[in-house]
Amino acid sequence: MLINVVKFPAFLLVVLIFMAAPLSGQVAPARLVYAFLGIKAPDYITADGRTVERRMISELVRLGVSENFSLITPRNRETLLQNIQVGGTAKTAAPFAPGSLPSARSMIIGQLSRSEEIYRLQLEILRTENLSVTNSVQKNFPGLEPLLDDIPPMLHTLFDLPEVSQLHVPLPPDIAAETPVIQDAAPKPASVRPSMADIAGSWKGDNGLDSIRIDADGSALGHLGGWNLILLAVTIENDRIIVKQDEPNSPKLYMNTFPYSLAAKISEIARPVQWTFTLSEDKSSLAGIEESTSFQIEQGEIVSWDDSHTRPVTWIRSSK
């Protein structure tokens, strides 16, 4: 079986929410808030379920920008995911203790299954107050990649939106912990032309890059988890922030995920990682793309790789 592995593949579910400042001192009505609980999956496809969750989060964030809703992940989402059934099962909010359900109008939950090579994904929107199903969608796919590619149109169906071939919306705005949200009168976030002083400080990364410290001189240090670090260099080109790997490849960059022998082989092949970001208007998040190398691995051996791999990324400011 072939497994697609990207440069930093460790799963980190980030707590998501949009925040925006009101214009002209006026507080606008609060936008709708949805809580994403995650994807239920049996043990034998747990990794696939996490891959689907990552793609779901990315697309829900983008959809929220265009449709003006906010997304959160509750702190107790694992408990909720375990106890809320998907598809055809009567649901009631009564068994849940007061305050255990999220402060959101509705919740989004999914279930992934696989029979031989056929994947089935079912998504539901539940009213938080009574767990009633307000909308659902389900489809079968001949593999994981076709499923991932079809998540945007599935979400459009789930939200009763017109079908589109691709979401053409701005990159997501700032992301933070679960708190009340104030709607921006202009739903599309603006980027600002940054200076190094604007981006100096600590940032929360994703997908295996736990945290990043950027200094005012453009040097930066990324924590890969455990004791492993990566040296980075930051430059600004017009309104774009470029973050590049600033040290040669070495096995340590991959040993949080792979054994040393495989990490050593990957370090000889992978291109240096690079991120290209724009800074949010309130300077609390960096949104853009990561450019790295993806690998196909079979039975502990590298079968093939792709140096053109990119994926959407958001870093969240944690402190100055």
PDB file of C-alpha atoms in Angstrom, residues 22-249:
ATOM      1  CA  PRO A  22     -15.910  46.402  13.765  1.00  0.00           C
ATOM      2  CA  LEU A  23     -15.729  49.448  11.494  1.00  0.00           C
ATOM      3  CA  SER A  24     -16.463  53.015  12.589  1.00  0.00           C
ATOM      4  CA  GLY A  25     -16.868  51.969  16.213  1.00  0.00           C
ATOM      5  CA  GLN A  26     -20.121  50.154  15.463  1.00  0.00           C
ATOM      6  CA  VAL A  27     -20.675  46.592  16.691  1.00  0.00           C
ATOM      7  CA  ALA A  28     -22.299  44.538  13.952  1.00  0.00           C
ATOM      8  CA  PRO A  29     -24.505  41.514  14.625  1.00  0.00           C
ATOM      9  CA  ALA A  30     -22.507  38.395  15.506  1.00  0.00           C
ATOM     10  CA  ARG A  31     -21.845  36.112  12.549  1.00  0.00           C
ATOM     11  CA  LEU A  32     -22.876  32.459  12.665  1.00  0.00           C
ATOM     12  CA  VAL A  33     -20.489  30.138  14.482  1.00  0.00           C
ATOM     13  CA  TYR A  34     -20.014  26.469  13.567  1.00  0.00           C
ATOM     14  CA  ALA A  35     -18.103  23.957  15.722  1.00  0.00           C
ATOM     15  CA  PHE A  36     -16.077  21.345  13.832  1.00  0.00           C
ATOM     16  CA  LEU A  37     -15.996  18.131  15.871  1.00  0.00           C
ATOM     17  CA  GLY A  38     -13.897  16.084  13.444  1.00  0.00           C
ATOM     18  CA  ILE A  39     -14.150  12.851  11.479  1.00  0.00           C
ATOM     19  CA  LYS A  40     -15.019   9.522  13.108  1.00  0.00           C
ATOM     20  CA  ALA A  41     -13.000   6.673  11.599  1.00  0.00           C
ATOM     21  CA  PRO A  42     -12.243   3.048  12.569  1.00  0.00           C
ATOM     22  CA  ASP A  43      -8.787   2.228  13.885  1.00  0.00           C
ATOM     23  CA  TYR A  44      -7.533   0.752  10.601  1.00  0.00           C
ATOM     24  CA  ILE A  45      -7.959   4.084   8.771  1.00  0.00           C
ATOM     25  CA  THR A  46      -7.193   6.495  11.639  1.00  0.00           C
ATOM     26  CA  ALA A  47      -4.420   8.183   9.620  1.00  0.00           C
ATOM     27  CA  ASP A  48      -6.778   8.645   6.663  1.00  0.00           C
ATOM     28  CA  GLY A  49      -9.337  10.202   9.006  1.00  0.00           C
ATOM     29  CA  ARG A  50      -6.787  12.727  10.190  1.00  0.00           C
ATOM     30  CA  THR A  51      -5.869  13.572   6.600  1.00  0.00           C
ATOM     31  CA  VAL A  52      -9.541  14.193   5.827  1.00  0.00           C
ATOM     32  CA  GLU A  53      -9.855  16.364   8.961  1.00  0.00           C
ATOM     33  CA  ARG A  54      -6.929  18.540   7.868  1.00  0.00           C
ATOM     34  CA  ARG A  55      -8.438  19.079   4.428  1.00  0.00           C
ATOM     35  CA  MET A  56     -11.866  19.745   5.964  1.00  0.00           C
ATOM     36  CA  ILE A  57     -10.448  22.414   8.278  1.00  0.00           C
ATOM     37  CA  SER A  58      -8.609  24.147   5.452  1.00  0.00           C
ATOM     38  CA  GLU A  59     -11.691  24.232   3.213  1.00  0.00           C
ATOM     39  CA  LEU A  60     -14.085  25.216   6.038  1.00  0.00           C
ATOM     40  CA  VAL A  61     -11.827  28.154   6.905  1.00  0.00           C
ATOM     41  CA  ARG A  62     -11.854  29.304   3.274  1.00  0.00           C
ATOM     42  CA  LEU A  63     -15.592  28.767   2.949  1.00  0.00           C
ATOM     43  CA  GLY A  64     -16.157  30.724   6.149  1.00  0.00           C
ATOM     44  CA  VAL A  65     -14.364  33.707   4.619  1.00  0.00           C
ATOM     45  CA  SER A  66     -16.615  33.748   1.552  1.00  0.00           C
ATOM     46  CA  GLU A  67     -19.847  32.934   3.396  1.00  0.00           C
ATOM     47  CA  ASN A  68     -19.110  35.034   6.500  1.00  0.00           C
ATOM     48  CA  PHE A  69     -19.289  32.394   9.234  1.00  0.00           C
ATOM     49  CA  SER A  70     -16.816  31.444  11.959  1.00  0.00           C
ATOM     50  CA  LEU A  71     -15.351  28.040  12.770  1.00  0.00           C
ATOM     51  CA  ILE A  72     -14.235  26.716  16.152  1.00  0.00           C
ATOM     52  CA  THR A  73     -12.983  23.385  17.455  1.00  0.00           C
ATOM     53  CA  PRO A  74     -14.246  22.743  21.014  1.00  0.00           C
ATOM     54  CA  ARG A  75     -11.694  21.864  23.676  1.00  0.00           C
ATOM     55  CA  ASN A  76     -13.675  18.678  24.460  1.00  0.00           C
ATOM     56  CA  ARG A  77     -14.136  17.731  20.823  1.00  0.00           C
ATOM     57  CA  GLU A  78     -12.683  14.220  21.302  1.00  0.00           C
ATOM     58  CA  THR A  79     -15.375  13.442  23.893  1.00  0.00           C
ATOM     59  CA  LEU A  80     -18.108  14.871  21.682  1.00  0.00           C
ATOM     60  CA  LEU A  81     -16.796  13.009  18.647  1.00  0.00           C
ATOM     61  CA  GLN A  82     -16.832   9.737  20.579  1.00  0.00           C
ATOM     62  CA  ASN A  83     -20.365  10.163  21.950  1.00  0.00           C
ATOM     63  CA  ILE A  84     -22.256  11.653  19.001  1.00  0.00           C
ATOM     64  CA  GLN A  85     -23.304   9.100  16.387  1.00  0.00           C
ATOM     65  CA  VAL A  86     -23.407   9.850  12.660  1.00  0.00           C
ATOM     66  CA  GLY A  87     -26.136   8.687  10.289  1.00  0.00           C
ATOM     67  CA  GLY A  88     -29.541   7.286  11.099  1.00  0.00           C
ATOM     68  CA  THR A  89     -29.175   7.226  14.887  1.00  0.00           C
ATOM     69  CA  ALA A  90     -31.559   9.216  17.057  1.00  0.00           C
ATOM     70  CA  LYS A  91     -29.729  12.023  18.808  1.00  0.00           C
ATOM     71  CA  THR A  92     -30.575  14.059  21.878  1.00  0.00           C
ATOM     72  CA  ALA A  93     -28.660  16.757  23.739  1.00  0.00           C
ATOM     73  CA  ALA A  94     -30.096  15.624  27.090  1.00  0.00           C
ATOM     74  CA  PRO A  95     -27.241  13.230  28.095  1.00  0.00           C
ATOM     75  CA  PHE A  96     -24.638  15.982  27.831  1.00  0.00           C
ATOM     76  CA  ALA A  97     -23.840  17.989  30.953  1.00  0.00           C
ATOM     77  CA  PRO A  98     -24.685  21.711  30.889  1.00  0.00           C
ATOM     78  CA  GLY A  99     -21.862  23.633  29.254  1.00  0.00           C
ATOM     79  CA  SER A 100     -20.324  20.572  27.585  1.00  0.00           C
ATOM     80  CA  LEU A 101     -21.736  21.437  24.163  1.00  0.00           C
ATOM     81  CA  PRO A 102     -19.912  24.215  22.294  1.00  0.00           C
ATOM     82  CA  SER A 103     -21.036  27.834  22.122  1.00  0.00           C
ATOM     83  CA  ALA A 104     -21.971  27.527  18.470  1.00  0.00           C
ATOM     84  CA  ARG A 105     -25.257  27.489  16.626  1.00  0.00           C
ATOM     85  CA  SER A 106     -24.445  24.228  14.859  1.00  0.00           C
ATOM     86  CA  MET A 107     -21.837  21.468  14.822  1.00  0.00           C
ATOM     87  CA  ILE A 108     -20.185  19.752  11.857  1.00  0.00           C
ATOM     88  CA  ILE A 109     -19.286  16.079  12.189  1.00  0.00           C
ATOM     89  CA  GLY A 110     -18.236  13.392   9.723  1.00  0.00           C
ATOM     90  CA  GLN A 111     -17.708   9.663   9.456  1.00  0.00           C
ATOM     91  CA  LEU A 112     -15.187   7.897   7.219  1.00  0.00           C
ATOM     92  CA  SER A 113     -15.289   4.222   6.325  1.00  0.00           C
ATOM     93  CA  ARG A 114     -13.553   1.972   3.798  1.00  0.00           C
ATOM     94  CA  SER A 115     -14.528  -1.328   2.208  1.00  0.00           C
ATOM     95  CA  GLU A 116     -11.605  -2.764   0.226  1.00  0.00           C
ATOM     96  CA  GLU A 117     -10.551   0.282  -1.877  1.00  0.00           C
ATOM     97  CA  ILE A 118     -13.871   2.149  -1.703  1.00  0.00           C
ATOM     98  CA  TYR A 119     -14.014   5.064   0.749  1.00  0.00           C
ATOM     99  CA  ARG A 120     -17.302   6.471   2.043  1.00  0.00           C
ATOM    100  CA  LEU A 121     -17.549   9.901   3.661  1.00  0.00           C
ATOM    101  CA  GLN A 122     -20.680  11.165   5.400  1.00  0.00           C
ATOM    102  CA  LEU A 123     -20.942  14.728   6.734  1.00  0.00           C
ATOM    103  CA  GLU A 124     -23.684  16.212   8.924  1.00  0.00           C
ATOM    104  CA  ILE A 125     -24.607  19.607  10.345  1.00  0.00           C
ATOM    105  CA  LEU A 126     -26.291  19.304  13.758  1.00  0.00           C
ATOM    106  CA  ARG A 127     -28.184  21.966  15.704  1.00  0.00           C
ATOM    107  CA  THR A 128     -26.297  22.309  18.976  1.00  0.00           C
ATOM    108  CA  GLU A 129     -29.398  22.814  21.127  1.00  0.00           C
ATOM    109  CA  ASN A 130     -30.984  19.442  20.280  1.00  0.00           C
ATOM    110  CA  LEU A 131     -28.513  17.595  17.997  1.00  0.00           C
ATOM    111  CA  SER A 132     -31.080  17.450  15.204  1.00  0.00           C
ATOM    112  CA  VAL A 133     -29.627  16.954  11.714  1.00  0.00           C
ATOM    113  CA  THR A 134     -30.202  20.075   9.625  1.00  0.00           C
ATOM    114  CA  ASN A 135     -28.308  18.862   6.564  1.00  0.00           C
ATOM    115  CA  SER A 136     -26.175  15.914   5.472  1.00  0.00           C
ATOM    116  CA  VAL A 137     -24.248  14.618   2.473  1.00  0.00           C
ATOM    117  CA  GLN A 138     -22.534  11.313   1.728  1.00  0.00           C
ATOM    118  CA  LYS A 139     -20.522   9.953  -1.205  1.00  0.00           C
ATOM    119  CA  ASN A 140     -18.390   6.964  -2.179  1.00  0.00           C
ATOM    120  CA  PHE A 141     -14.926   7.298  -3.727  1.00  0.00           C
ATOM    121  CA  PRO A 142     -12.505   4.883  -5.431  1.00  0.00           C
ATOM    122  CA  GLY A 143      -9.603   6.106  -3.292  1.00  0.00           C
ATOM    123  CA  LEU A 144      -8.476   8.669  -0.719  1.00  0.00           C
ATOM    124  CA  GLU A 145      -7.155  11.246  -3.195  1.00  0.00           C
ATOM    125  CA  PRO A 146     -10.462  11.522  -5.117  1.00  0.00           C
ATOM    126  CA  LEU A 147     -12.204  11.937  -1.764  1.00  0.00           C
ATOM    127  CA  LEU A 148      -9.882  14.770  -0.709  1.00  0.00           C
ATOM    128  CA  ASP A 149     -10.366  16.498  -4.064  1.00  0.00           C
ATOM    129  CA  ASP A 150     -14.155  16.336  -3.667  1.00  0.00           C
ATOM    130  CA  ILE A 151     -14.329  17.907  -0.187  1.00  0.00           C
ATOM    131  CA  PRO A 152     -14.974  21.487  -1.483  1.00  0.00           C
ATOM    132  CA  PRO A 153     -18.056  20.497  -3.544  1.00  0.00           C
ATOM    133  CA  MET A 154     -19.267  18.242  -0.712  1.00  0.00           C
ATOM    134  CA  LEU A 155     -19.125  21.210   1.673  1.00  0.00           C
ATOM    135  CA  HIS A 156     -21.019  23.359  -0.819  1.00  0.00           C
ATOM    136  CA  THR A 157     -23.729  20.704  -0.900  1.00  0.00           C
ATOM    137  CA  LEU A 158     -23.705  20.446   2.900  1.00  0.00           C
ATOM    138  CA  PHE A 159     -24.242  24.217   3.217  1.00  0.00           C
ATOM    139  CA  ASP A 160     -26.798  24.348   0.359  1.00  0.00           C
ATOM    140  CA  LEU A 161     -24.494  26.539  -1.718  1.00  0.00           C
ATOM    141  CA  PRO A 162     -24.179  26.575  -5.528  1.00  0.00           C
ATOM    142  CA  GLU A 163     -21.758  24.016  -6.896  1.00  0.00           C
ATOM    143  CA  VAL A 164     -18.331  25.335  -7.839  1.00  0.00           C
ATOM    144  CA  SER A 165     -15.296  23.620  -9.291  1.00  0.00           C
ATOM    145  CA  GLN A 166     -12.938  25.414  -6.909  1.00  0.00           C
ATOM    146  CA  LEU A 167     -13.173  27.859  -4.026  1.00  0.00           C
ATOM    147  CA  HIS A 168     -11.818  31.231  -5.209  1.00  0.00           C
ATOM    148  CA  VAL A 169     -11.704  33.082  -1.908  1.00  0.00           C
ATOM    149  CA  PRO A 170      -9.069  34.980   0.096  1.00  0.00           C
ATOM    150  CA  LEU A 171      -6.702  33.173   2.382  1.00  0.00           C
ATOM    151  CA  PRO A 172      -8.117  32.669   5.893  1.00  0.00           C
ATOM    152  CA  PRO A 173      -7.867  35.477   8.453  1.00  0.00           C
ATOM    153  CA  ASP A 174      -6.718  35.172  12.028  1.00  0.00           C
ATOM    154  CA  ILE A 175      -7.328  32.021  14.065  1.00  0.00           C
ATOM    155  CA  ALA A 176      -7.659  31.890  17.841  1.00  0.00           C
ATOM    156  CA  ALA A 177      -9.252  30.043  20.783  1.00  0.00           C
ATOM    157  CA  GLU A 178     -12.989  29.627  21.219  1.00  0.00           C
ATOM    158  CA  THR A 179     -14.439  33.056  22.115  1.00  0.00           C
ATOM    159  CA  PRO A 180     -17.410  35.210  21.077  1.00  0.00           C
ATOM    160  CA  VAL A 181     -17.039  36.601  17.561  1.00  0.00           C
ATOM    161  CA  ILE A 182     -17.844  40.039  16.170  1.00  0.00           C
ATOM    162  CA  GLN A 183     -18.655  40.316  12.492  1.00  0.00           C
ATOM    163  CA  ASP A 184     -16.679  42.581  10.216  1.00  0.00           C
ATOM    164  CA  ALA A 185     -18.837  44.730   7.966  1.00  0.00           C
ATOM    165  CA  ALA A 186     -16.395  43.872   5.153  1.00  0.00           C
ATOM    166  CA  PRO A 187     -16.173  40.070   5.169  1.00  0.00           C
ATOM    167  CA  LYS A 188     -13.057  39.715   3.016  1.00  0.00           C
ATOM    168  CA  PRO A 189      -9.886  40.142   5.113  1.00  0.00           C
ATOM    169  CA  ALA A 190      -7.221  42.552   3.959  1.00  0.00           C
ATOM    170  CA  SER A 191      -3.513  41.930   4.063  1.00  0.00           C
ATOM    171  CA  VAL A 192      -1.075  44.663   5.058  1.00  0.00           C
ATOM    172  CA  ARG A 193       2.407  45.542   3.830  1.00  0.00           C
ATOM    173  CA  PRO A 194       4.529  44.295   6.719  1.00  0.00           C
ATOM    174  CA  SER A 195       7.833  45.274   8.239  1.00  0.00           C
ATOM    175  CA  MET A 196      10.132  42.949  10.126  1.00  0.00           C
ATOM    176  CA  ALA A 197       8.978  44.583  13.361  1.00  0.00           C
ATOM    177  CA  ASP A 198       5.420  43.529  12.521  1.00  0.00           C
ATOM    178  CA  ILE A 199       6.284  39.844  12.333  1.00  0.00           C
ATOM    179  CA  ALA A 200       8.960  39.565  15.026  1.00  0.00           C
ATOM    180  CA  GLY A 201       7.770  37.378  17.897  1.00  0.00           C
ATOM    181  CA  SER A 202       6.475  33.876  18.514  1.00  0.00           C
ATOM    182  CA  TRP A 203       4.084  32.024  16.198  1.00  0.00           C
ATOM    183  CA  LYS A 204       2.185  28.764  16.408  1.00  0.00           C
ATOM    184  CA  GLY A 205       2.826  26.553  13.394  1.00  0.00           C
ATOM    185  CA  ASP A 206       1.041  23.444  12.151  1.00  0.00           C
ATOM    186  CA  ASN A 207       1.581  19.964  10.724  1.00  0.00           C
ATOM    187  CA  GLY A 208       4.600  19.115  12.875  1.00  0.00           C
ATOM    188  CA  LEU A 209       6.105  22.606  13.155  1.00  0.00           C
ATOM    189  CA  ASP A 210       5.084  23.283  16.745  1.00  0.00           C
ATOM    190  CA  SER A 211       6.267  26.880  17.146  1.00  0.00           C
ATOM    191  CA  ILE A 212       8.431  29.506  15.460  1.00  0.00           C
ATOM    192  CA  ARG A 213      10.383  32.391  16.954  1.00  0.00           C
ATOM    193  CA  ILE A 214      11.157  35.225  14.496  1.00  0.00           C
ATOM    194  CA  ASP A 215      13.737  37.867  15.468  1.00  0.00           C
ATOM    195  CA  ALA A 216      13.849  41.445  14.172  1.00  0.00           C
ATOM    196  CA  ASP A 217      17.012  40.698  12.140  1.00  0.00           C
ATOM    197  CA  GLY A 218      15.176  38.082  10.058  1.00  0.00           C
ATOM    198  CA  SER A 219      16.626  35.015  11.739  1.00  0.00           C
ATOM    199  CA  ALA A 220      14.137  32.461  13.059  1.00  0.00           C
ATOM    200  CA  LEU A 221      14.030  29.152  14.879  1.00  0.00           C
ATOM    201  CA  GLY A 222      11.355  26.481  14.428  1.00  0.00           C
ATOM    202  CA  HIS A 223      10.558  23.750  16.962  1.00  0.00           C
ATOM    203  CA  LEU A 224       9.732  20.413  15.326  1.00  0.00           C
ATOM    204  CA  GLY A 225       8.642  18.740  18.544  1.00  0.00           C
ATOM    205  CA  GLY A 226      10.846  17.009  21.099  1.00  0.00           C
ATOM    206  CA  TRP A 227      14.390  18.396  20.971  1.00  0.00           C
ATOM    207  CA  ASN A 228      14.574  18.923  17.225  1.00  0.00           C
ATOM    208  CA  LEU A 229      14.918  22.439  15.792  1.00  0.00           C
ATOM    209  CA  ILE A 230      15.153  23.977  12.334  1.00  0.00           C
ATOM    210  CA  LEU A 231      16.967  27.230  11.484  1.00  0.00           C
ATOM    211  CA  LEU A 232      14.940  29.608   9.298  1.00  0.00           C
ATOM    212  CA  ALA A 233      15.523  32.913   7.505  1.00  0.00           C
ATOM    213  CA  VAL A 234      12.793  35.497   6.947  1.00  0.00           C
ATOM    214  CA  THR A 235      12.674  38.142   4.215  1.00  0.00           C
ATOM    215  CA  ILE A 236       9.966  40.538   2.999  1.00  0.00           C
ATOM    216  CA  GLU A 237       9.254  41.095  -0.689  1.00  0.00           C
ATOM    217  CA  ASN A 238       6.593  43.798  -1.153  1.00  0.00           C
ATOM    218  CA  ASP A 239       3.635  42.470   0.872  1.00  0.00           C
ATOM    219  CA  ARG A 240       4.890  38.860   0.856  1.00  0.00           C
ATOM    220  CA  ILE A 241       6.755  37.267   3.755  1.00  0.00           C
ATOM    221  CA  ILE A 242       9.186  34.541   2.679  1.00  0.00           C
ATOM    222  CA  VAL A 243      10.366  32.021   5.286  1.00  0.00           C
ATOM    223  CA  LYS A 244      13.090  29.634   4.116  1.00  0.00           C
ATOM    224  CA  GLN A 245      14.965  26.732   5.651  1.00  0.00           C
ATOM    225  CA  ASP A 246      18.374  28.160   6.609  1.00  0.00           C
ATOM    226  CA  GLU A 247      20.392  25.012   7.221  1.00  0.00           C
ATOM    227  CA  PRO A 248      21.266  21.903   5.195  1.00  0.00           C
ATOM    228  CA  ASN A 249      18.895  18.957   5.283  1.00  0.00           C
TER     229      ASN A 249
END
